[in-house]
Tab-separated table of C-alpha atoms and ligand atoms in Angstrom:
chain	number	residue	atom	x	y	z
S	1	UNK	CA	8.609	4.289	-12.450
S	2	UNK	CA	12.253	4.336	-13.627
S	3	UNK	CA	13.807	5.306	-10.638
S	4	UNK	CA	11.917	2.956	-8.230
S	5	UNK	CA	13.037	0.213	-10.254
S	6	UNK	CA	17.279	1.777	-10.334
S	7	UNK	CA	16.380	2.237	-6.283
S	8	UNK	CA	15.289	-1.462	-5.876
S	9	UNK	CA	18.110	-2.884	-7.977
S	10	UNK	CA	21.027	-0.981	-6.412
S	11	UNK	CA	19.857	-1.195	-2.733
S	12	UNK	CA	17.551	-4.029	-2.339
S	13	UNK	CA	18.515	-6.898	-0.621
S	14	UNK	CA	16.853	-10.371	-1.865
S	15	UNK	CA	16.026	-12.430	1.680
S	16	UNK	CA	15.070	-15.680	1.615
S	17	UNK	CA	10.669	-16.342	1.664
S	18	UNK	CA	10.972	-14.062	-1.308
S	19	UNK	CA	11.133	-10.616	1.050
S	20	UNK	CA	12.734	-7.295	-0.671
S	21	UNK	CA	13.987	-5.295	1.950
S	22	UNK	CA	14.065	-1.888	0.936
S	23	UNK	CA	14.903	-0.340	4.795
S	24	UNK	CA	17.353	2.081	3.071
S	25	UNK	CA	15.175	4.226	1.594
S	26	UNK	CA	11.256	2.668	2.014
S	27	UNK	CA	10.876	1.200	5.008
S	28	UNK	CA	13.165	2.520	8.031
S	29	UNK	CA	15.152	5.046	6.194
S	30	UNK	CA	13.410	7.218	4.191
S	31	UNK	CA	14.667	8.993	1.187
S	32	UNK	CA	12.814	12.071	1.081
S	33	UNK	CA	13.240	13.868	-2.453
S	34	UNK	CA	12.457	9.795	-3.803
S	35	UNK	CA	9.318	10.177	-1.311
S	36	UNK	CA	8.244	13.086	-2.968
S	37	UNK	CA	8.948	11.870	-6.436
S	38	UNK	CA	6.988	8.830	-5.485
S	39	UNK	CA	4.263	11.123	-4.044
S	40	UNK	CA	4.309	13.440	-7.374
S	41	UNK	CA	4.197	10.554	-9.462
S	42	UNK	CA	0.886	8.670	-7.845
S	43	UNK	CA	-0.715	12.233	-7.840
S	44	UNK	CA	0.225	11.925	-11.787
S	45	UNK	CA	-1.787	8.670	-12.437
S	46	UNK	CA	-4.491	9.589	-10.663
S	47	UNK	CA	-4.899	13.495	-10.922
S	48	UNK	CA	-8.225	13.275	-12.341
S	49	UNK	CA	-9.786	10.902	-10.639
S	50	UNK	CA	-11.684	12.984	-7.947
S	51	UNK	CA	-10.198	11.440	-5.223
S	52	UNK	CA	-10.867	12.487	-1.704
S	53	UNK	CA	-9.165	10.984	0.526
S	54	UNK	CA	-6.026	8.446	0.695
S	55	UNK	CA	-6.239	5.656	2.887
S	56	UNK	CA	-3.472	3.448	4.123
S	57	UNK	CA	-2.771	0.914	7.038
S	58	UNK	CA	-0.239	1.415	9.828
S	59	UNK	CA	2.691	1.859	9.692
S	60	UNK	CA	4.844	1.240	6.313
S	61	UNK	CA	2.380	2.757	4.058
S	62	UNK	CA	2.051	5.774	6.326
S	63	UNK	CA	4.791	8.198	4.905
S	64	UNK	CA	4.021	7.095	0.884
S	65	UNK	CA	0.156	7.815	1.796
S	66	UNK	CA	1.150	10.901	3.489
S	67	UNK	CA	3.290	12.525	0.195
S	68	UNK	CA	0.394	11.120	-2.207
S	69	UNK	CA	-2.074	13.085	-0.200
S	70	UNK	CA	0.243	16.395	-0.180
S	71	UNK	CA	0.318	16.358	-3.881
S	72	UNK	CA	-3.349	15.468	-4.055
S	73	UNK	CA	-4.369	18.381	-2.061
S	74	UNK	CA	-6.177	15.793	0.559
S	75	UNK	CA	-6.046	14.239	3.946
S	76	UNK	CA	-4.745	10.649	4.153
S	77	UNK	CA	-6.450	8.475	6.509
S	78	UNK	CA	-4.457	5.414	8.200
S	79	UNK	CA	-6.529	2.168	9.669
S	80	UNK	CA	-4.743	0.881	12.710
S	81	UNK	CA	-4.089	-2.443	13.798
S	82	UNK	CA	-5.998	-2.626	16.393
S	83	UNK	CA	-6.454	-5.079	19.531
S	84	UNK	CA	-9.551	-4.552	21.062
S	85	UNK	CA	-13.019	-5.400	20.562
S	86	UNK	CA	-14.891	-2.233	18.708
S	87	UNK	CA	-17.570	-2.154	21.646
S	88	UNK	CA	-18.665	0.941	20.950
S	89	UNK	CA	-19.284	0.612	17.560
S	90	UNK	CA	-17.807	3.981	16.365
S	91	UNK	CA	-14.743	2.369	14.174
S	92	UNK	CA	-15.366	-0.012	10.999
S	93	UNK	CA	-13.233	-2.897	11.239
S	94	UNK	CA	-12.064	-6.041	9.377
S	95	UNK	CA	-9.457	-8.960	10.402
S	96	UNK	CA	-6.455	-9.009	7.834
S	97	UNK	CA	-4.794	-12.206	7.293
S	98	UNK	CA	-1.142	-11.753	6.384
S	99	UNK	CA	0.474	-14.680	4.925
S	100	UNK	CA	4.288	-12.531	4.911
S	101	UNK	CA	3.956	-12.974	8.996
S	102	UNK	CA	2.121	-15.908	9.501
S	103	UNK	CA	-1.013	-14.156	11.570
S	104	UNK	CA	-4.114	-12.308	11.669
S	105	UNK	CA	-4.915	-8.857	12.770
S	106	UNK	CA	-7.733	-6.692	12.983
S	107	UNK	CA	-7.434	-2.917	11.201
S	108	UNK	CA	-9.799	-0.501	12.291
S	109	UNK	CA	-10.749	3.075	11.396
S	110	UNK	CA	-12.784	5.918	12.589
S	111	UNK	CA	-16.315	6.535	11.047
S	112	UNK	CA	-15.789	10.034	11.812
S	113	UNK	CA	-12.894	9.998	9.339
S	114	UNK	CA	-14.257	7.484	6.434
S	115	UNK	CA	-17.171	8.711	5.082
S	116	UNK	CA	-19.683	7.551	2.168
S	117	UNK	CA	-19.455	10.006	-0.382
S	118	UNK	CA	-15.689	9.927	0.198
S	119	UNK	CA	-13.624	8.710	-3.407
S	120	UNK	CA	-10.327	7.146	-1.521
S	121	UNK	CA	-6.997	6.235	-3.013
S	122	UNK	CA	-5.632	3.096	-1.635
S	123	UNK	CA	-1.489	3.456	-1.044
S	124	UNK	CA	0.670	1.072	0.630
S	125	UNK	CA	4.110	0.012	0.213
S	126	UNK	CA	4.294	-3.500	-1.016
S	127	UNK	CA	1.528	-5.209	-2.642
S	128	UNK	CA	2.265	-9.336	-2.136
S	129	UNK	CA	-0.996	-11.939	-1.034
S	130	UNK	CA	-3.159	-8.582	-1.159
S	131	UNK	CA	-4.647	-9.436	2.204
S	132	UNK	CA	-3.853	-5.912	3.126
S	133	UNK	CA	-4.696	-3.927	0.551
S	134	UNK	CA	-8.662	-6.357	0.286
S	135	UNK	CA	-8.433	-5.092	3.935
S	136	UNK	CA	-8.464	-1.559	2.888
S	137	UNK	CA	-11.327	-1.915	0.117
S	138	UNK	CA	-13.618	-3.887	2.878
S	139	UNK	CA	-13.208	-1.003	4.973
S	140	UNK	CA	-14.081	1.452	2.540
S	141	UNK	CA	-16.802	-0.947	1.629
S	142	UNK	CA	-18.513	-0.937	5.452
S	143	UNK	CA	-18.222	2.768	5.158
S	144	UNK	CA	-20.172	3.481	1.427
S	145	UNK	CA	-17.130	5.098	0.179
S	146	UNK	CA	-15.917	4.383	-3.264
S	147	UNK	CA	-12.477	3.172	-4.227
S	148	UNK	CA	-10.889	4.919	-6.880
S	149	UNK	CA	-7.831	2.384	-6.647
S	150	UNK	CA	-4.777	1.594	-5.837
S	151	UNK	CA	-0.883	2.850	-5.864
S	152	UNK	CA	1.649	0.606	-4.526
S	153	UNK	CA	5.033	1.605	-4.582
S	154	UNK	CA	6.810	-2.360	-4.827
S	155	UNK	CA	4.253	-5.214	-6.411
S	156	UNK	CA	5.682	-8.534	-6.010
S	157	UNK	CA	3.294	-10.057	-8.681
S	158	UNK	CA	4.822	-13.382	-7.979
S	159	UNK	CA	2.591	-13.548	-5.190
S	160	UNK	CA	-0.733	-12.808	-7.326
S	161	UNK	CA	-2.791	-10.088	-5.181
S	162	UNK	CA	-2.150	-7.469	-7.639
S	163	UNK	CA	-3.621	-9.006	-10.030
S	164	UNK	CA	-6.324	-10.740	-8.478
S	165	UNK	CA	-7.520	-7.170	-7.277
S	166	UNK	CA	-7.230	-6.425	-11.334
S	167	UNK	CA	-9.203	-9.180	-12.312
S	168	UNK	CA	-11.886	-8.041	-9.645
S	169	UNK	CA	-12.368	-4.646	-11.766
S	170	UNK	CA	-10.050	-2.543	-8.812
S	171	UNK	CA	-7.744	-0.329	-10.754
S	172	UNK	CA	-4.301	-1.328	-9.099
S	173	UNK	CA	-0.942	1.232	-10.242
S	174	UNK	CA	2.383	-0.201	-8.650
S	175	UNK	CA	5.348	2.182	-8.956
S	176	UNK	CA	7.669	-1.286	-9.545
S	177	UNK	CA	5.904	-4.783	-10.759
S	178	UNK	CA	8.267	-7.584	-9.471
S	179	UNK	CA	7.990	-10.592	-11.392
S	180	UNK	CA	11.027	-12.629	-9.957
S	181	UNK	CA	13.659	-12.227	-7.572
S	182	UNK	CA	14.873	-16.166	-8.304
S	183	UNK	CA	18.701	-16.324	-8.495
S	184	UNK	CA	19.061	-13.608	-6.786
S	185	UNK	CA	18.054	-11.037	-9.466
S	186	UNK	CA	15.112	-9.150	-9.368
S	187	UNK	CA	13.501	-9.695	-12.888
S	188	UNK	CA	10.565	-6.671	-13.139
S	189	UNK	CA	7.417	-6.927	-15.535
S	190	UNK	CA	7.508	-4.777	-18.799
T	1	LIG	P1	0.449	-10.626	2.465
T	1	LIG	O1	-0.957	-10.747	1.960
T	1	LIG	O2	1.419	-11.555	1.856
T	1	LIG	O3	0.558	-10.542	3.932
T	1	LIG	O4	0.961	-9.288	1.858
T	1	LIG	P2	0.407	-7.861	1.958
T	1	LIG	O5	0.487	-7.322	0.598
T	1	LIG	O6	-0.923	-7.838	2.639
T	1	LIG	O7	1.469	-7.191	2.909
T	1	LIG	C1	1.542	-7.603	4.256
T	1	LIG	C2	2.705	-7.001	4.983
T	1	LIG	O8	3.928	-7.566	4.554
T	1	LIG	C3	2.838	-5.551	4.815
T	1	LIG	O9	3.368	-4.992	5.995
T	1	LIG	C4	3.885	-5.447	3.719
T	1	LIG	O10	4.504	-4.206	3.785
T	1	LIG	C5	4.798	-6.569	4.082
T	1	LIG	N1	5.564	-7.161	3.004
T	1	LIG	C6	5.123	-8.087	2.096
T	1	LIG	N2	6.125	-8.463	1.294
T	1	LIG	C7	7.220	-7.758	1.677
T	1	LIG	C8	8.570	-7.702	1.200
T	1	LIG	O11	8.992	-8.402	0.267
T	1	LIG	N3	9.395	-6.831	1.830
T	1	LIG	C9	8.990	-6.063	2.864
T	1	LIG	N4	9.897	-5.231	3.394
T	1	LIG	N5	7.728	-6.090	3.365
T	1	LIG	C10	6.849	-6.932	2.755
T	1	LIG	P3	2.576	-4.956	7.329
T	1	LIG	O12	2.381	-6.305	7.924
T	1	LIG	O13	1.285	-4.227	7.087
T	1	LIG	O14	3.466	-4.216	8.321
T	1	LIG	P4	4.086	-2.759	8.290
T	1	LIG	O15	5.479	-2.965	7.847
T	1	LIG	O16	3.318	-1.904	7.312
T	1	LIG	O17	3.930	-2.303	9.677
């Protein structure tokens, strides 16, 4: 997507770890006609793919999942990171390792909500280790649902999860493919 890749390059910042902060318009501010655009344009690539519900994980991916849905025509569904024990056995739940922050966290979501003959759409924001995003197909997994694939809005494929969830068979669409951001200069895969 042209524009995501004009947005990154005149208002991402390069931080050191190899983190794009993108707070201007993806991940504190949000530009809304881009959010739409970015909604319209996952809708686009995966119109006909019977999907019936899109599923994120708190909080980033929230508002990307949310305009995806819109232009779908379906509800989007957002696992939470949870801290207690699922004692009562109504949520399915996996731990997600996240090698950006150093720790692990559980993500739960309601079986009321994910059910198996549901197709979902996986949407987050960035795509880096993939621990998130495996996260989202293992819960989709424990509930019999089938995953259509993915849309990322920012890939850093430096960091290999995109395509290790390729070579795995998922279908993964990322708005923007990073390849480098060394020197300073985001470099993005054609
Ligand atoms: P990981 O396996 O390396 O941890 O990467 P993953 O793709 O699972 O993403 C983990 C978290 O790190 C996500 O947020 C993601 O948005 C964030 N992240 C990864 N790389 C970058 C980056 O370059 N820039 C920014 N701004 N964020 C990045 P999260 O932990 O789920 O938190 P939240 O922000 O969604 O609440």
């Amino acid at each position: 997507m042209q524009l995501m890749e004009e947005k990154i390059r005149t208002e991402g910042k390069i931080l050191p770890g190899g983190i794009l902060k993108v707070g201007s318009f993806l991940n504190q501010q949000i530009d809304t006609g881009f959010l739409r655009a970015m909604g319209r344009e996952i809708a686009r690539l995966y119109g006909g793919s019977g999907i019936t519900k899109v599923l994120t994980i708190e909080a980033s991916g929230i508002a990307i999942a949310a305009a995806a849905a819109m232009e779908l025509g379906v509800p989007m569904l957002f696992a939470k990171k949870h801290k207690t024990s699922n004692v009562d056995g109504t949520v399915y739940s996996t731990v997600v390792h996240s090698f950006t922050h150093g720790t692990d966290y559980t993500v739960v979501v309601s079986r009321d909500y994910l059910l198996p003959g549901d197709t979902v759409l996986l949407v987050d924001d960035f795509l880096a280790n993939g621990a998130a995003l495996r996260g989202l197909v293992e819960l989709s997994r424990q509930a019999g649902a089938t995953v259509a694939g993915a849309a990322i809005a920012i890939e850093k494929a430096f960091q290999g999860g995109g395509d290790a969830l390729r070579a795995a068979g998922i279908r993964v669409e990322s708005l923007a493919v990073i390849e480098s951001m060394d020197g300073g200069t985001v470099t993005f895969r054609r």
